[in-house]
mmCIF file of C-alpha atoms in Angstrom:
data_model
loop_
_atom_site.group_PDB
_atom_site.id
_atom_site.type_symbol
_atom_site.label_atom_id
_atom_site.label_comp_id
_atom_site.label_asym_id
_atom_site.label_seq_id
_atom_site.Cartn_x
_atom_site.Cartn_y
_atom_site.Cartn_z
ATOM 1 C CA UNK B 88 -40.166 236.243 137.527
ATOM 2 C CA UNK B 89 -43.751 234.706 139.733
ATOM 3 C CA UNK B 90 -44.748 236.604 142.191
ATOM 4 C CA UNK B 91 -46.347 233.383 145.052
ATOM 5 C CA UNK B 92 -49.071 234.360 147.160
ATOM 6 C CA UNK B 93 -48.243 233.834 151.009
ATOM 7 C CA UNK B 94 -50.220 230.671 152.214
ATOM 8 C CA UNK B 95 -51.478 232.540 155.588
ATOM 9 C CA UNK B 96 -52.483 235.914 154.693
ATOM 10 C CA UNK B 97 -52.790 236.162 150.976
ATOM 11 C CA UNK B 98 -50.084 238.483 150.419
ATOM 12 C CA UNK B 99 -47.456 239.016 147.113
ATOM 13 C CA UNK B 100 -44.298 237.432 148.036
ATOM 14 C CA UNK B 101 -41.564 238.554 145.734
ATOM 15 C CA UNK B 102 -38.604 236.287 144.818
ATOM 16 C CA UNK B 103 -35.948 236.075 147.026
ATOM 17 C CA UNK B 104 -38.656 237.328 149.782
ATOM 18 C CA UNK B 105 -40.621 234.776 152.530
ATOM 19 C CA UNK B 106 -40.094 231.824 153.906
ATOM 20 C CA UNK B 107 -40.458 228.054 152.607
ATOM 21 C CA UNK B 108 -42.418 226.015 154.711
ATOM 22 C CA UNK B 109 -42.724 222.429 153.156
ATOM 23 C CA UNK B 110 -43.749 219.647 154.916
ATOM 24 C CA UNK B 111 -43.330 215.165 155.330
ATOM 25 C CA UNK B 112 -45.258 214.670 152.608
ATOM 26 C CA UNK B 113 -43.902 217.448 150.123
ATOM 27 C CA UNK B 114 -45.961 219.896 150.651
ATOM 28 C CA UNK B 115 -45.165 223.691 150.172
ATOM 29 C CA UNK B 116 -46.456 226.684 151.775
ATOM 30 C CA UNK B 117 -45.011 229.928 151.541
ATOM 31 C CA UNK B 118 -44.912 232.692 153.870
ATOM 32 C CA UNK B 119 -43.860 236.250 153.398
ATOM 33 C CA UNK B 120 -42.859 237.592 156.916
ATOM 34 C CA UNK B 121 -42.361 235.512 160.113
ATOM 35 C CA UNK B 122 -45.130 236.701 161.470
ATOM 36 C CA UNK B 123 -47.647 234.313 158.585
ATOM 37 C CA UNK B 124 -45.664 231.807 159.789
ATOM 38 C CA UNK B 125 -45.262 232.009 163.339
ATOM 39 C CA UNK B 126 -49.199 232.165 163.015
ATOM 40 C CA UNK B 127 -49.702 228.891 161.210
ATOM 41 C CA UNK B 128 -47.033 226.928 163.542
ATOM 42 C CA UNK B 129 -49.693 227.964 166.152
ATOM 43 C CA UNK B 130 -52.180 227.008 164.294
ATOM 44 C CA UNK B 131 -54.216 229.673 163.550
ATOM 45 C CA UNK B 132 -57.997 229.722 161.030
ATOM 46 C CA UNK B 133 -56.480 232.506 158.749
ATOM 47 C CA UNK B 134 -60.633 233.046 158.367
ATOM 48 C CA UNK B 135 -60.406 234.004 161.776
ATOM 49 C CA UNK B 136 -57.492 236.368 162.024
ATOM 50 C CA UNK B 137 -58.427 239.793 161.499
ATOM 51 C CA UNK B 138 -56.242 241.263 159.018
ATOM 52 C CA UNK B 139 -55.480 238.152 156.718
ATOM 53 C CA UNK B 140 -57.519 239.151 153.512
ATOM 54 C CA UNK B 141 -59.215 235.362 153.933
ATOM 55 C CA UNK B 142 -60.891 237.007 156.643
ATOM 56 C CA UNK B 143 -61.976 240.096 154.574
ATOM 57 C CA UNK B 144 -63.328 237.378 152.085
ATOM 58 C CA UNK B 145 -65.163 235.214 154.285
ATOM 59 C CA UNK B 146 -66.719 238.934 156.214
ATOM 60 C CA UNK B 147 -68.432 239.929 153.848
ATOM 61 C CA UNK B 148 -65.895 242.750 153.982
ATOM 62 C CA UNK B 149 -63.812 242.789 150.505
ATOM 63 C CA UNK B 150 -65.352 241.207 146.129
ATOM 64 C CA UNK B 151 -64.954 237.473 146.744
ATOM 65 C CA UNK B 152 -66.929 236.040 143.963
ATOM 66 C CA UNK B 153 -66.189 238.126 140.159
ATOM 67 C CA UNK B 154 -64.926 236.637 137.286
ATOM 68 C CA UNK B 155 -62.089 238.782 137.256
ATOM 69 C CA UNK B 156 -60.570 236.765 139.051
ATOM 70 C CA UNK B 157 -60.124 234.140 137.034
ATOM 71 C CA UNK B 158 -57.197 235.632 135.197
ATOM 72 C CA UNK B 159 -54.898 234.969 138.253
ATOM 73 C CA UNK B 160 -55.758 231.485 138.521
ATOM 74 C CA UNK B 161 -52.146 229.153 138.136
ATOM 75 C CA UNK B 162 -51.673 227.489 135.217
ATOM 76 C CA UNK B 163 -49.402 224.597 133.887
ATOM 77 C CA UNK B 164 -50.782 224.223 130.808
ATOM 78 C CA UNK B 165 -46.755 225.406 128.645
ATOM 79 C CA UNK B 166 -48.284 227.573 125.534
ATOM 80 C CA UNK B 167 -45.714 228.503 123.171
ATOM 81 C CA UNK B 168 -44.281 232.071 122.770
ATOM 82 C CA UNK B 169 -46.629 234.009 119.905
ATOM 83 C CA UNK B 170 -46.103 238.196 120.305
ATOM 84 C CA UNK B 171 -50.102 238.596 119.342
ATOM 85 C CA UNK B 172 -50.683 236.113 121.790
ATOM 86 C CA UNK B 173 -48.630 238.340 124.325
ATOM 87 C CA UNK B 174 -49.786 241.815 123.050
ATOM 88 C CA UNK B 175 -53.650 240.706 122.920
ATOM 89 C CA UNK B 176 -52.634 239.461 127.281
ATOM 90 C CA UNK B 177 -50.958 242.549 128.892
ATOM 91 C CA UNK B 178 -54.169 244.844 126.776
ATOM 92 C CA UNK B 179 -56.534 242.260 128.430
ATOM 93 C CA UNK B 180 -54.820 242.442 131.557
ATOM 94 C CA UNK B 181 -54.796 246.507 131.690
ATOM 95 C CA UNK B 182 -58.542 246.409 131.400
ATOM 96 C CA UNK B 183 -59.259 243.378 133.266
ATOM 97 C CA UNK B 184 -57.133 245.871 135.945
ATOM 98 C CA UNK B 185 -59.655 248.470 135.527
ATOM 99 C CA UNK B 186 -62.603 246.932 135.849
ATOM 100 C CA UNK B 187 -61.744 245.149 138.686
ATOM 101 C CA UNK B 188 -61.029 248.063 140.946
ATOM 102 C CA UNK B 189 -63.947 250.019 139.437
ATOM 103 C CA UNK B 190 -66.486 246.697 140.240
ATOM 104 C CA UNK B 191 -63.942 246.775 144.001
ATOM 105 C CA UNK B 192 -65.285 250.579 144.684
ATOM 106 C CA UNK B 193 -68.511 250.137 143.929
ATOM 107 C CA UNK B 194 -68.999 246.806 146.071
ATOM 108 C CA UNK B 195 -67.512 249.151 149.130
ATOM 109 C CA UNK B 196 -69.496 252.361 148.454
ATOM 110 C CA UNK B 197 -72.610 249.546 148.549
ATOM 111 C CA UNK B 198 -71.120 248.107 151.560
ATOM 112 C CA UNK B 199 -70.478 251.960 153.630
ATOM 113 C CA UNK B 200 -74.457 252.518 152.835
ATOM 114 C CA UNK B 201 -75.616 250.686 155.066
ATOM 115 C CA UNK B 202 -73.405 252.557 157.499
ATOM 116 C CA UNK B 203 -74.336 255.787 156.327
ATOM 117 C CA UNK B 204 -78.199 255.081 156.673
ATOM 118 C CA UNK B 205 -77.775 253.902 160.690
ATOM 119 C CA UNK B 206 -75.597 257.080 161.194
ATOM 120 C CA UNK B 207 -78.035 259.531 159.574
ATOM 121 C CA UNK B 208 -80.856 257.809 162.435
ATOM 122 C CA UNK B 209 -78.344 258.024 165.024
ATOM 123 C CA UNK B 210 -78.016 261.807 164.022
ATOM 124 C CA UNK B 211 -81.468 262.466 163.538
ATOM 125 C CA UNK B 212 -82.726 260.796 167.102
ATOM 126 C CA UNK B 213 -79.825 262.874 169.034
ATOM 127 C CA UNK B 214 -81.288 265.786 167.366
ATOM 128 C CA UNK B 215 -84.516 264.699 168.087
ATOM 129 C CA UNK B 216 -83.415 264.029 171.966
ATOM 130 C CA UNK B 217 -81.557 267.650 172.244
ATOM 131 C CA UNK B 218 -83.583 270.054 170.384
ATOM 132 C CA UNK B 219 -83.623 272.675 173.191
ATOM 133 C CA UNK B 220 -79.343 272.960 172.578
ATOM 134 C CA UNK B 221 -80.287 274.208 168.420
ATOM 135 C CA UNK B 222 -80.684 278.101 168.679
ATOM 136 C CA UNK B 223 -82.896 278.763 165.637
ATOM 137 C CA UNK B 224 -80.184 280.038 162.666
ATOM 138 C CA UNK B 225 -81.068 283.676 161.790
ATOM 139 C CA UNK B 226 -81.450 284.944 158.221
ATOM 140 C CA UNK B 227 -80.066 288.616 156.997
ATOM 141 C CA UNK B 228 -83.378 289.634 156.520
ATOM 142 C CA UNK B 229 -85.103 288.563 160.259
ATOM 143 C CA UNK B 230 -82.505 290.873 161.101
ATOM 144 C CA UNK B 231 -82.542 293.664 158.988
ATOM 145 C CA UNK B 232 -86.601 293.424 159.623
ATOM 146 C CA UNK B 233 -86.022 293.330 163.345
ATOM 147 C CA UNK B 234 -84.039 296.642 163.228
ATOM 148 C CA UNK B 235 -87.155 298.444 160.764
ATOM 149 C CA UNK B 236 -89.604 297.043 163.753
ATOM 150 C CA UNK B 237 -87.383 297.981 166.156
ATOM 151 C CA UNK B 238 -87.430 301.850 164.675
ATOM 152 C CA UNK B 239 -90.449 301.785 163.914
ATOM 153 C CA UNK B 240 -91.812 301.492 167.581
ATOM 154 C CA UNK B 241 -89.337 303.881 168.753
ATOM 155 C CA UNK B 242 -91.200 306.716 166.129
ATOM 156 C CA UNK B 243 -94.501 305.870 167.257
ATOM 157 C CA UNK B 244 -93.688 306.574 170.452
ATOM 158 C CA UNK B 245 -91.827 309.652 170.105
ATOM 159 C CA UNK B 246 -94.652 311.122 167.973
ATOM 160 C CA UNK B 247 -97.908 309.436 171.086
ATOM 161 C CA UNK B 248 -95.003 311.594 173.009
ATOM 162 C CA UNK B 249 -95.375 314.552 171.067
ATOM 163 C CA UNK B 250 -98.652 314.299 170.238
ATOM 164 C CA UNK B 251 -99.534 313.743 174.313
ATOM 165 C CA UNK B 252 -96.652 317.127 174.491
ATOM 166 C CA UNK B 253 -99.172 318.781 171.555
ATOM 167 C CA UNK B 254 -102.499 318.032 173.934
ATOM 168 C CA UNK B 255 -100.917 319.508 177.278
ATOM 169 C CA UNK B 256 -99.608 322.556 175.926
ATOM 170 C CA UNK B 257 -103.519 322.974 174.177
#
């Protein structure tokens, strides 16, 4: 079972799916769906259509150059069946897939870092402009101290009143 790649968007085409287009010079173009086929007939450039993998790779949205992509290349050299070779190949495919996902995740994190820095700068600028709207945070200790100070003031006022009354009585 061979899984082909769409000529336009580079997505997978499974057996029994998609459209084959054969040009007069016998070149075959395989498309995953009619959307890709129509875009090809309208002579659209896949690198300029935003939903294609070619666009994403050419604009730095996806990992474009990596050694893990070498395994996917089509080989037309026949190889004699060898059970050990097949087992090693399957094990290598799994390992390469793990490496590829790790590298892609790292690439995405690296790409999004710049956006996070810009977002942080914008947030700092907005806070700086509208600092008057932000109320200071009050901790429990500050609330306790404020209540304690109020009670102390009330006690002092009562003591002063008692002193004034005692002076008046004399």
